[in-house]
Amino acid sequence: MKRVVHYINQFYAGIGGEDKADQTPLFKAELVGPGVGLAKELEGKAEIVGTVICGDGYYGEHTDEARAACLKMIQDAKPDLLVAGPAFNAGRYGFACGDIAATTAAELGIPTVTAMYHENPGVELYSKKTYIVPCADSARGMGKALKGIAALAGKLLSGEKLGPARLEGYIHRGIRKNFIHEKSGAERAVEMLLKKLRGEEFRTEYEMPKFNKIPPAAPVKDLKHATIALVSSGGVVPLGNPDHIRVSSAESFGKYDISALDDMTAQNYESVHGGYDRVWANEDPDVVVPLDVMRQLEKEGVYGKLHPIFYTTTGTGTAVAFAEKFGKEIGEELKNAGVDAAILTST
Amino acid sequence: MTREIENAAGIPVVQIATIVPIMLTVGANRIVPGVAIPHPTGSPELGKAGDKATRRELLLRAFKAMETEITYQTVFE
């Protein structure tokens, strides 16, 4: 019989509520709380060999210690699979379930399953690192959640290949598998378009990432005295690409002193961008980073001063998370340097 | 990147690029449409003088964009 360890918090263990949230990790070689119902659902497929209990407050405030202690208890029980929760819409419990499930999967190499309400912050943090069964926002949905966990756990333990997340009943992990479809991409795209035009439901095969919007910053009040910075994702770098910025899927940006430079030419700068035809950019990088005319306008007094540092990266195949990280870091530097505005060029 | 610079620095960031719907999607607030994907700030086919004139016009429009008070994403045509 396959062995399952169950992780729950102090509340579902019957120890107490918020007043006992500082409960340190403990192991019981028995079914506790929702484990009773889970064991019934798993009957014939697996047996719950023990329960790890930890207070949500303790896990959240002493995460490193809690994680290490819980992992040790789980490892000692030699499970084939870990179930954590369900956490419903409890934020700290969701964090703890996601964290211990992700850690156990990574450290012990066994499948781990938890269940959460789709808005639980644990979903965004851990959906790529463990299997999260979507469930209701409160314990009223316990029965259904346990059924969903048990069905997925049974499949994972059997070693059968998993189908798409929506059919297997978990929140997708961002994993795409290749297979031969009976219809070509063109046919499928046209079918989707027709459905969209008819106002019918359709399912995209490639979800767009969700982007945030922010309120616009206040305008520049005094252009004649403003310092303006140049930033680009067009892959323009000093000749030879000294910092080895990737030609695509960049994980870094470069910053270069242009205070002594009036013009980007084929002799001092080049484009390494792997996502567009670089013929024009390499003949004259100003067509991507408008340094020459910025200098001219600076001399004419149209604006105050060109910021001496130019920031650059490659914006093709670059992960949104990296682009946002570059933006934060560059933004901090511009702020500290007292820059008033920036012009960002993209290809 | 545009959005996060604007957010972190609290300064207007004008984005010059060619595919306006992408800039709108990723959250750029002040948008100046560029000339073409491989040369957003130039018109190499117009020769040296024409190329610079294009660049000058775009940058003056970018300055106007950063001087303009806006409440939502705006394309400066």
XYZ file of N, CA, C and O in Angstrom, chain A residues 94-287:
776
model
N -2.657 28.714 3.497
C -2.347 28.471 2.086
C -0.856 28.604 1.818
O -0.261 27.802 1.100
N -0.250 29.616 2.439
C 1.205 29.793 2.299
C 1.934 28.573 2.859
O 2.831 28.017 2.229
N 1.533 28.141 4.071
C 2.192 26.996 4.715
C 2.009 25.729 3.886
O 2.970 24.988 3.633
N 0.771 25.471 3.431
C 0.512 24.265 2.630
C 1.329 24.301 1.341
O 1.954 23.312 0.956
N 1.314 25.456 0.661
C 2.050 25.579 -0.596
C 3.540 25.419 -0.371
O 4.228 24.724 -1.122
N 4.033 26.051 0.692
C 5.475 26.018 0.939
C 5.966 24.620 1.291
O 6.977 24.153 0.751
N 5.256 23.930 2.167
C 5.723 22.595 2.561
C 5.532 21.605 1.403
O 6.352 20.705 1.192
N 4.461 21.806 0.608
C 4.230 20.921 -0.537
C 5.322 21.121 -1.588
O 5.887 20.158 -2.113
N 5.638 22.394 -1.878
C 6.668 22.690 -2.879
C 8.034 22.184 -2.391
O 8.806 21.602 -3.153
N 8.327 22.407 -1.093
C 9.614 21.985 -0.535
C 9.746 20.463 -0.571
O 10.788 19.927 -0.957
N 8.685 19.784 -0.165
C 8.729 18.315 -0.133
C 8.915 17.753 -1.543
O 9.694 16.818 -1.755
N 8.203 18.331 -2.509
C 8.327 17.869 -3.893
C 9.772 18.040 -4.367
O 10.346 17.138 -4.981
N 10.349 19.201 -4.040
C 11.701 19.491 -4.515
C 12.744 18.657 -3.781
O 13.677 18.134 -4.384
N 12.595 18.521 -2.460
C 13.630 17.867 -1.652
C 13.525 16.343 -1.668
O 14.526 15.643 -1.683
N 12.299 15.822 -1.616
C 12.137 14.363 -1.537
C 11.794 13.741 -2.884
O 11.785 12.524 -3.032
N 11.461 14.583 -3.853
C 11.169 14.068 -5.190
C 9.894 13.242 -5.257
O 9.775 12.342 -6.083
N 8.940 13.525 -4.398
C 7.654 12.818 -4.450
C 6.555 13.806 -4.840
O 6.705 15.003 -4.638
N 5.461 13.306 -5.424
C 4.372 14.220 -5.758
C 3.703 14.769 -4.494
O 3.639 14.076 -3.471
N 3.236 15.997 -4.563
C 2.562 16.618 -3.426
C 1.297 17.303 -3.930
O 1.284 17.857 -5.032
N 0.252 17.236 -3.126
C -1.044 17.788 -3.525
C -1.595 18.644 -2.395
O -1.522 18.265 -1.225
N -2.143 19.797 -2.746
C -2.852 20.591 -1.763
C -4.128 21.114 -2.423
O -4.361 20.839 -3.609
N -4.952 21.809 -1.675
C -6.174 22.365 -2.256
C -6.384 23.758 -1.695
O -6.160 24.001 -0.499
N -6.778 24.680 -2.557
C -6.992 26.073 -2.126
C -8.073 26.717 -2.983
O -8.303 26.311 -4.124
N -8.668 27.746 -2.422
C -9.563 28.628 -3.169
C -8.701 29.405 -4.160
O -7.572 29.774 -3.840
N -9.226 29.683 -5.369
C -8.362 30.237 -6.416
C -7.767 31.599 -6.058
O -6.742 31.997 -6.602
N -8.390 32.325 -5.108
C -7.831 33.630 -4.739
C -6.851 33.556 -3.565
O -6.306 34.570 -3.150
N -6.666 32.378 -3.014
C -5.698 32.240 -1.919
C -4.320 32.650 -2.443
O -3.895 32.174 -3.497
N -3.606 33.548 -1.726
C -2.292 33.971 -2.246
C -1.323 32.807 -2.455
O -0.378 32.914 -3.234
N -1.563 31.697 -1.770
C -0.717 30.516 -1.959
C -0.763 29.990 -3.386
O 0.190 29.366 -3.855
N -1.861 30.263 -4.093
C -1.991 29.774 -5.470
C -0.941 30.445 -6.354
O -0.216 29.788 -7.092
N -0.874 31.777 -6.248
C 0.084 32.478 -7.100
C 1.523 32.101 -6.745
O 2.387 31.982 -7.605
N 1.757 31.896 -5.458
C 3.121 31.586 -5.021
C 3.555 30.177 -5.411
O 4.715 29.950 -5.723
N 2.641 29.208 -5.351
C 3.082 27.813 -5.424
C 2.452 26.949 -6.512
O 2.778 25.777 -6.615
N 1.562 27.524 -7.345
C 0.861 26.660 -8.306
C 1.809 25.993 -9.298
O 1.490 24.964 -9.860
N 2.986 26.575 -9.508
C 3.928 25.963 -10.447
C 4.758 24.874 -9.781
O 5.430 24.095 -10.451
N 4.739 24.823 -8.464
C 5.663 23.927 -7.759
C 4.993 22.747 -7.079
O 5.653 21.901 -6.499
N 3.662 22.714 -7.087
C 2.935 21.588 -6.495
C 1.598 21.490 -7.218
O 1.265 22.351 -8.039
N 0.863 20.422 -6.945
C -0.464 20.312 -7.535
C -1.474 20.940 -6.576
O -1.579 20.515 -5.422
N -2.182 21.969 -7.044
C -3.193 22.605 -6.208
C -4.571 22.333 -6.802
O -4.862 22.729 -7.938
N -5.398 21.625 -6.032
C -6.767 21.355 -6.449
C -7.598 22.588 -6.086
O -7.564 23.036 -4.942
N -8.334 23.145 -7.047
C -9.166 24.297 -6.695
C -10.330 23.864 -5.802
O -10.897 22.795 -6.011
N -10.658 24.658 -4.801
C -11.752 24.282 -3.906
C -12.496 25.524 -3.448
O -12.156 26.644 -3.846
N -13.506 25.328 -2.613
C -14.333 26.433 -2.142
C -13.523 27.343 -1.219
O -12.385 27.039 -0.866
N -14.137 28.479 -0.810
C -13.394 29.415 0.027
C -13.499 29.096 1.518
O -12.854 29.744 2.337
N -14.307 28.119 1.891
C -14.394 27.782 3.310
C -14.596 26.274 3.481
O -14.816 25.552 2.509
N -14.553 25.837 4.732
C -14.619 24.408 5.045
C -15.955 23.787 4.652
O -16.101 22.564 4.693
N -16.917 24.617 4.260
C -18.162 24.048 3.729
C -17.875 23.172 2.509
O -18.634 22.270 2.195
N -16.778 23.468 1.835
C -16.429 22.694 0.638
C -15.489 21.534 0.929
O -14.841 21.009 0.024
N -15.396 21.133 2.196
C -14.431 20.090 2.587
C -14.625 18.791 1.821
O -13.661 18.219 1.292
N -15.872 18.308 1.758
C -16.128 17.009 1.128
C -15.627 16.970 -0.303
O -14.897 16.055 -0.705
N -15.976 17.999 -1.046
C -15.596 18.051 -2.461
C -14.072 18.184 -2.612
O -13.454 17.579 -3.490
N -13.480 18.997 -1.727
C -12.033 19.215 -1.792
C -11.287 17.902 -1.554
O -10.331 17.581 -2.267
N -11.738 17.133 -0.549
C -11.057 15.871 -0.237
C -11.196 14.884 -1.388
O -10.259 14.158 -1.720
N -12.371 14.852 -2.007
C -12.583 13.978 -3.174
C -11.613 14.350 -4.297
O -11.002 13.488 -4.927
N -11.498 15.654 -4.538
C -10.607 16.137 -5.608
C -9.152 15.797 -5.321
O -8.420 15.331 -6.204
N -8.747 15.996 -4.069
C -7.362 15.671 -3.678
C -7.110 14.188 -3.862
O -6.098 13.769 -4.433
N -8.050 13.364 -3.385
C -7.861 11.909 -3.420
C -7.806 11.397 -4.857
O -6.995 10.514 -5.177
N -8.648 11.959 -5.724
C -8.650 11.506 -7.115
C -7.303 11.795 -7.779
O -6.715 10.931 -8.440
N -6.810 13.024 -7.557
C -5.529 13.393 -8.165
C -4.382 12.606 -7.523
O -3.482 12.114 -8.223
N -4.426 12.462 -6.197
C -3.378 11.714 -5.493
C -3.339 10.273 -5.998
O -2.259 9.716 -6.233
N -4.519 9.680 -6.180
C -4.586 8.299 -6.666
C -3.921 8.177 -8.024
O -3.142 7.242 -8.273
N -4.206 9.138 -8.886
C -3.622 9.096 -10.230
C -2.103 9.276 -10.171
O -1.347 8.579 -10.846
N -1.647 10.212 -9.349
C -0.207 10.457 -9.232
C 0.511 9.234 -8.676
O 1.595 8.879 -9.110
N -0.120 8.569 -7.695
C 0.504 7.393 -7.080
C 0.537 6.216 -8.044
O 1.434 5.376 -7.984
N -0.442 6.143 -8.939
C -0.498 5.015 -9.875
C 0.559 5.138 -10.960
O 0.845 4.175 -11.657
N 1.143 6.349 -11.083
C 2.167 6.552 -12.094
C 1.596 6.750 -13.489
O 2.341 6.843 -14.460
N 0.266 6.824 -13.598
C -0.348 7.087 -14.911
C 0.030 8.484 -15.377
O 0.244 9.379 -14.576
N 0.059 8.669 -16.701
C 0.352 9.999 -17.233
C -0.827 10.921 -16.975
O -1.979 10.530 -17.139
N -0.513 12.151 -16.585
C -1.577 13.123 -16.344
C -1.984 13.814 -17.642
O -1.144 14.110 -18.480
N -3.275 14.067 -17.780
C -3.763 14.869 -18.897
C -3.691 16.341 -18.536
O -3.042 16.712 -17.563
N -4.368 17.193 -19.325
C -4.352 18.630 -19.035
C -4.927 18.942 -17.646
O -5.819 18.242 -17.162
N -4.417 20.000 -17.037
C -4.785 20.358 -15.658
C -6.293 20.473 -15.474
O -6.850 20.007 -14.491
N -6.967 21.111 -16.453
C -8.411 21.350 -16.257
C -9.177 20.036 -16.239
O -10.234 19.938 -15.624
N -8.666 18.994 -16.922
C -9.358 17.701 -16.910
C -8.982 16.889 -15.671
O -9.784 16.126 -15.151
N -7.753 17.056 -15.211
C -7.310 16.295 -14.036
C -7.756 16.966 -12.743
O -7.638 16.385 -11.666
N -8.222 18.195 -12.829
C -8.744 18.853 -11.640
C -7.702 19.517 -10.760
O -7.763 19.417 -9.543
N -6.732 20.176 -11.383
C -5.823 20.987 -10.572
C -5.515 22.283 -11.311
O -5.836 22.423 -12.501
N -4.937 23.245 -10.609
C -4.625 24.539 -11.216
C -3.349 24.384 -12.048
O -2.347 23.871 -11.544
N -3.422 24.806 -13.307
C -2.317 24.478 -14.212
C -0.977 25.011 -13.704
O -0.902 26.059 -13.082
N 0.064 24.248 -14.020
C 1.391 24.550 -13.485
C 2.252 25.278 -14.500
O 3.461 25.438 -14.303
N 1.664 25.672 -15.589
C 2.432 26.383 -16.606
C 3.316 25.451 -17.418
O 4.270 25.882 -18.054
N 2.985 24.147 -17.389
C 3.779 23.179 -18.153
C 3.048 22.893 -19.463
O 1.850 22.630 -19.463
N 3.770 22.984 -20.575
C 3.168 22.685 -21.871
C 3.804 21.424 -22.436
O 5.016 21.304 -22.473
N 2.965 20.473 -22.838
C 3.492 19.231 -23.398
C 3.205 19.200 -24.891
O 2.122 19.590 -25.328
N 4.146 18.726 -25.663
C 3.951 18.627 -27.114
C 3.163 17.383 -27.462
O 3.360 16.319 -26.870
N 2.248 17.500 -28.386
C 1.584 16.318 -28.941
C 1.067 16.668 -30.332
O 0.978 17.843 -30.700
N 0.766 15.626 -31.100
C 0.268 15.840 -32.465
C -1.242 15.999 -32.403
O -1.949 15.114 -31.911
N -1.724 17.126 -32.895
C -3.165 17.392 -32.915
C -3.689 17.006 -34.294
O -2.984 17.157 -35.291
N -4.917 16.513 -34.336
C -5.432 16.090 -35.654
C -5.685 17.273 -36.592
O -5.707 17.126 -37.807
N -5.843 18.465 -36.003
C -6.050 19.649 -36.846
C -4.822 20.552 -36.785
O -4.176 20.656 -35.737
N -4.562 21.239 -37.878
C -3.393 22.128 -37.907
C -3.674 23.375 -37.058
O -4.833 23.687 -36.755
N -2.594 24.066 -36.732
C -2.725 25.286 -35.942
C -3.612 26.310 -36.638
O -4.412 26.991 -36.001
N -3.479 26.396 -37.968
C -4.278 27.373 -38.720
C -5.770 27.065 -38.577
O -6.583 27.967 -38.326
N -6.130 25.795 -38.713
C -7.541 25.422 -38.575
C -8.063 25.754 -37.175
O -9.162 26.284 -37.013
N -7.260 25.434 -36.191
C -7.705 25.671 -34.807
C -7.849 27.177 -34.535
O -8.786 27.608 -33.876
N -6.923 27.951 -35.074
C -6.980 29.399 -34.864
C -8.232 29.979 -35.522
O -8.929 30.819 -34.934
N -8.539 29.527 -36.731
C -9.730 30.035 -37.427
C -10.984 29.626 -36.656
O -11.910 30.429 -36.485
N -11.011 28.400 -36.161
C -12.167 27.958 -35.364
C -12.364 28.848 -34.136
O -13.482 29.243 -33.800
N -11.246 29.160 -33.482
C -11.330 30.024 -32.298
C -11.856 31.402 -32.676
O -12.714 31.958 -31.998
N -11.333 31.924 -33.784
C -11.740 33.258 -34.227
C -13.237 33.282 -34.534
O -13.954 34.206 -34.132
N -13.720 32.235 -35.233
C -15.149 32.186 -35.571
C -15.998 32.133 -34.309
O -17.024 32.802 -34.204
N -15.558 31.326 -33.357
C -16.293 31.262 -32.083
C -16.318 32.631 -31.417
O -17.347 33.067 -30.902
N -15.181 33.303 -31.437
C -15.104 34.615 -30.809
C -16.070 35.582 -31.504
O -16.797 36.338 -30.851
N -16.075 35.540 -32.854
C -16.943 36.456 -33.612
C -18.414 36.176 -33.342
O -19.245 37.070 -33.350
N -18.727 34.876 -33.113
C -20.124 34.522 -32.832
C -20.482 34.759 -31.366
O -21.602 34.488 -30.955
N -19.504 35.210 -30.604
C -19.757 35.459 -29.188
C -19.814 34.180 -28.374
O -20.330 34.170 -27.255
N -19.257 33.084 -28.938
C -19.271 31.820 -28.201
C -18.000 31.697 -27.366
O -17.015 32.384 -27.606
N -18.045 30.773 -26.429
C -16.866 30.555 -25.596
C -15.795 29.824 -26.385
O -16.107 28.943 -27.176
N -14.562 30.200 -26.171
C -13.464 29.444 -26.785
C -12.306 29.382 -25.796
O -12.224 30.208 -24.882
N -11.450 28.387 -25.987
C -10.326 28.242 -25.065
C -9.017 28.525 -25.799
O -8.720 27.874 -26.797
N -8.282 29.498 -25.313
C -7.003 29.800 -25.929
C -6.028 28.659 -25.671
O -6.142 27.953 -24.678
N -5.076 28.484 -26.579
C -4.055 27.454 -26.362
C -2.813 28.060 -25.730
O -1.876 27.359 -25.379
N -2.801 29.364 -25.632
C -1.643 30.019 -25.033
C -2.112 31.249 -24.295
O -2.402 32.270 -24.910
N -2.202 31.124 -22.994
C -2.714 32.247 -22.216
C -1.709 33.379 -22.148
O -0.521 33.159 -21.949
N -2.210 34.598 -22.322
C -1.340 35.760 -22.180
C -1.086 35.999 -20.690
O -1.983 35.798 -19.873
N 0.156 36.422 -20.346
C 0.381 36.780 -18.943
C -0.490 37.985 -18.583
O -0.848 38.776 -19.456
N -0.812 38.100 -17.323
C -1.604 39.261 -16.902
C -0.662 40.402 -16.524
O 0.301 40.207 -15.810
N -0.940 41.577 -17.049
C -0.084 42.724 -16.761
C -0.805 43.702 -15.853
O -2.009 43.880 -15.953
N -0.042 44.330 -15.000
C -0.622 45.355 -14.133
C -0.661 46.696 -14.865
O 0.085 46.928 -15.790
N -1.534 47.544 -14.403
C -1.543 48.919 -14.898
C -1.261 49.810 -13.683
O -1.627 49.470 -12.559
N -0.620 50.947 -13.927
C -0.370 51.892 -12.829
C -0.871 53.269 -13.241
O -0.918 53.577 -14.427
N -1.249 54.111 -12.278
C -1.652 55.468 -12.645
C -0.458 56.211 -13.231
O 0.671 56.031 -12.760
N -0.678 57.046 -14.248
C 0.434 57.773 -14.873
C 1.138 58.697 -13.877
O 0.487 59.305 -13.029
N 2.463 58.794 -14.005
C 3.230 59.711 -13.152
C 2.913 61.152 -13.564
O 2.485 61.409 -14.686
N 3.140 62.053 -12.639
C 2.914 63.479 -12.919
C 3.861 63.932 -14.022
O 4.969 63.412 -14.148
N 3.427 64.896 -14.842
C 4.269 65.327 -15.959
C 5.490 66.120 -15.498
O 5.556 66.578 -14.363
N 6.426 66.292 -16.420
C 7.605 67.127 -16.182
C 7.142 68.587 -16.201
O 6.458 69.011 -17.129
N 7.525 69.336 -15.171
C 7.031 70.716 -15.067
C 7.907 71.699 -15.819
O 7.436 72.644 -16.412
N 9.227 71.441 -15.760
C 10.147 72.415 -16.327
C 11.140 71.684 -17.238
O 12.241 71.329 -16.828
N 10.720 71.497 -18.479
C 11.533 70.724 -19.426
C 12.926 71.342 -19.599
O 13.922 70.634 -19.726
N 12.992 72.656 -19.575
C 14.276 73.345 -19.812
C 15.343 72.991 -18.772
O 16.534 73.151 -19.017
N 14.893 72.524 -17.609
C 15.867 72.139 -16.583
C 15.776 70.668 -16.215
O 16.307 70.243 -15.202
N 15.080 69.902 -17.039
C 14.861 68.487 -16.703
C 16.024 67.607 -17.160
O 16.611 67.840 -18.218
N 16.342 66.613 -16.329
C 17.313 65.594 -16.728
C 16.537 64.403 -17.282
O 15.612 63.906 -16.633
N 16.898 63.999 -18.478
C 16.173 62.908 -19.145
C 17.121 61.738 -19.385
O 18.267 61.923 -19.809
N 16.646 60.536 -19.095
C 17.468 59.338 -19.292
C 16.992 58.579 -20.520
O 15.808 58.583 -20.845
N 17.927 57.906 -21.173
C 17.586 57.023 -22.283
C 17.671 55.573 -21.811
O 18.634 55.174 -21.147
N 16.633 54.813 -22.132
C 16.572 53.396 -21.773
C 16.114 52.668 -23.035
O 15.350 53.228 -23.826
N 16.556 51.434 -23.223
C 16.095 50.712 -24.414
C 16.054 49.209 -24.182
O 16.859 48.658 -23.434
N 15.100 48.564 -24.826
C 15.075 47.104 -24.829
C 15.424 46.610 -26.230
O 15.127 45.478 -26.592
N 16.055 47.491 -27.023
C 16.359 47.149 -28.400
C 17.687 46.430 -28.605
O 18.128 46.243 -29.741
N 18.335 46.023 -27.516
C 19.551 45.218 -27.636
C 20.778 45.991 -28.091
O 21.745 45.397 -28.556
N 20.753 47.334 -27.967
C 21.910 48.139 -28.382
C 22.914 48.214 -27.234
O 22.566 48.616 -26.124
N 24.144 47.778 -27.515
C 25.193 47.686 -26.481
C 26.516 48.170 -27.065
O 26.668 48.229 -28.298
N 27.486 48.516 -26.206
C 28.809 48.872 -26.728
C 29.358 47.722 -27.581
O 29.096 46.545 -27.279
N 30.079 48.053 -28.612
C 30.626 47.070 -29.540
C 31.301 45.922 -28.778
O 32.097 46.155 -27.880
N 30.944 44.695 -29.115
C 31.524 43.536 -28.447
C 30.694 43.039 -27.272
O 31.013 42.035 -26.659
N 29.620 43.753 -26.944
C 28.700 43.334 -25.868
C 29.460 42.926 -24.601
O 29.412 41.765 -24.176
N 30.174 43.890 -23.980
C 31.100 43.559 -22.876
C 30.448 42.821 -21.702
O 31.122 42.044 -21.018
N 29.165 43.064 -21.460
C 28.534 42.394 -20.305
C 27.745 41.156 -20.707
O 26.993 40.609 -19.892
N 27.942 40.733 -21.938
C 27.317 39.484 -22.415
C 25.812 39.451 -22.167
O 25.277 38.475 -21.646
N 25.133 40.523 -22.513
C 23.673 40.518 -22.416
C 23.161 39.553 -23.479
O 23.610 39.569 -24.620
N 22.245 38.693 -23.067
C 21.769 37.655 -23.985
C 21.054 38.243 -25.203
O 20.384 39.265 -25.103
N 21.161 37.557 -26.318
C 20.523 38.028 -27.548
C 19.002 37.849 -27.483
O 18.255 38.487 -28.199
N 18.557 36.935 -26.621
C 17.121 36.828 -26.328
C 16.979 36.260 -24.929
O 17.950 35.785 -24.343
N 15.759 36.320 -24.386
C 15.486 35.832 -23.034
C 16.475 36.414 -22.026
O 17.053 35.688 -21.209
N 16.673 37.722 -22.100
C 17.676 38.375 -21.262
C 17.379 38.189 -19.774
O 16.221 38.191 -19.351
N 18.463 38.015 -19.005
C 18.307 37.946 -17.559
C 19.107 39.052 -16.885
O 19.321 39.035 -15.677
N 19.590 39.998 -17.695
C 20.357 41.113 -17.135
C 20.198 42.334 -18.035
O 19.769 42.211 -19.179
N 20.526 43.505 -17.474
C 20.577 44.709 -18.299
C 21.946 45.340 -18.124
O 22.663 45.025 -17.164
N 22.328 46.208 -19.055
C 23.615 46.881 -18.965
C 23.408 48.365 -18.723
O 22.349 48.912 -19.028
N 24.399 49.000 -18.100
C 24.347 50.460 -17.990
C 25.699 51.009 -18.410
O 26.741 50.513 -17.980
N 25.641 52.009 -19.276
C 26.864 52.495 -19.892
C 26.929 54.012 -19.843
O 25.922 54.691 -20.027
N 28.135 54.495 -19.583
C 28.366 55.939 -19.502
C 28.405 56.513 -20.913
O 29.275 56.144 -21.711
N 27.457 57.401 -21.204
C 27.433 58.022 -22.531
C 27.714 59.522 -22.435
O 27.447 60.266 -23.373
N 28.272 59.936 -21.273
C 28.451 61.387 -21.074
C 29.408 61.986 -22.091
O 29.305 63.164 -22.414
N 30.333 61.167 -22.608
C 31.303 61.712 -23.569
C 30.917 61.375 -25.005
O 31.679 61.616 -25.938
N 29.753 60.820 -25.172
C 29.360 60.333 -26.503
C 28.270 61.227 -27.108
O 27.277 61.515 -26.452
N 28.487 61.647 -28.356
C 27.490 62.491 -29.027
C 26.682 61.731 -30.056
O 25.670 62.221 -30.551
N 27.162 60.550 -30.404
C 26.547 59.849 -31.523
C 26.884 58.362 -31.401
O 28.013 58.001 -31.097
N 25.882 57.515 -31.602
C 26.174 56.090 -31.665
C 26.428 55.736 -33.123
O 25.627 56.077 -33.994
N 27.570 55.065 -33.344
C 27.917 54.709 -34.727
C 28.265 53.224 -34.785
O 28.364 52.560 -33.751
N 28.474 52.737 -35.984
C 28.857 51.329 -36.161
C 30.216 51.059 -35.514
O 30.578 49.908 -35.287
N 30.976 52.148 -35.204
C 32.308 51.953 -34.620
C 32.283 51.835 -33.095
O 33.232 51.366 -32.493
N 31.187 52.296 -32.446
C 31.213 52.225 -30.981
C 30.072 51.397 -30.379
O 30.207 50.846 -29.294
N 28.958 51.312 -31.061
C 27.825 50.546 -30.528
C 27.292 49.580 -31.587
O 27.549 49.744 -32.788
N 26.551 48.568 -31.125
C 25.941 47.614 -32.052
C 24.685 47.044 -31.403
O 24.449 47.230 -30.204
N 23.879 46.364 -32.203
C 22.710 45.687 -31.653
C 22.967 44.184 -31.611
O 23.466 43.599 -32.576
N 22.616 43.568 -30.491
C 22.754 42.102 -30.377
C 21.382 41.441 -30.273
O 21.277 40.251 -30.004
N 20.338 42.226 -30.462
C 18.960 41.747 -30.302
C 18.662 40.614 -31.289
O 18.899 40.746 -32.481
N 18.137 39.499 -30.787
C 17.870 38.347 -31.647
C 16.475 38.309 -32.222
O 16.052 37.299 -32.766
N 15.735 39.417 -32.112
C 14.339 39.371 -32.526
C 13.943 40.304 -33.654
O 12.762 40.424 -33.961
N 14.887 40.996 -34.258
C 14.555 41.824 -35.427
C 15.775 41.894 -36.349
O 16.885 41.540 -35.947
N 15.561 42.363 -37.560
C 16.651 42.497 -38.522
C 17.531 43.674 -38.099
O 17.090 44.820 -38.086
N 18.794 43.387 -37.778
C 19.653 44.407 -37.169
C 20.451 45.240 -38.176
O 21.330 45.996 -37.789
N 20.159 45.059 -39.463
C 20.930 45.757 -40.490
C 20.987 47.259 -40.221
O 22.057 47.858 -40.160
N 19.822 47.875 -40.004
C 19.774 49.338 -39.842
C 20.400 49.757 -38.507
O 21.118 50.729 -38.426
N 20.095 48.989 -37.442
C 20.625 49.325 -36.123
C 22.149 49.240 -36.102
O 22.808 50.019 -35.413
N 22.694 48.300 -36.854
C 24.146 48.168 -36.855
C 24.821 49.209 -37.738
O 25.962 49.593 -37.495
N 24.112 49.687 -38.749
C 24.667 50.780 -39.561
C 24.670 52.075 -38.758
O 25.598 52.864 -38.813
N 23.585 52.299 -38.003
C 23.477 53.499 -37.181
C 22.576 53.213 -35.974
O 21.352 53.263 -36.081
N 23.172 52.913 -34.825
C 22.364 52.548 -33.639
C 21.388 53.639 -33.198
O 20.456 53.363 -32.447
N 21.567 54.877 -33.695
C 20.637 55.951 -33.324
C 19.204 55.674 -33.785
O 18.263 56.261 -33.267
N 19.036 54.780 -34.754
C 17.675 54.484 -35.206
C 16.926 53.644 -34.165
O 15.716 53.442 -34.284
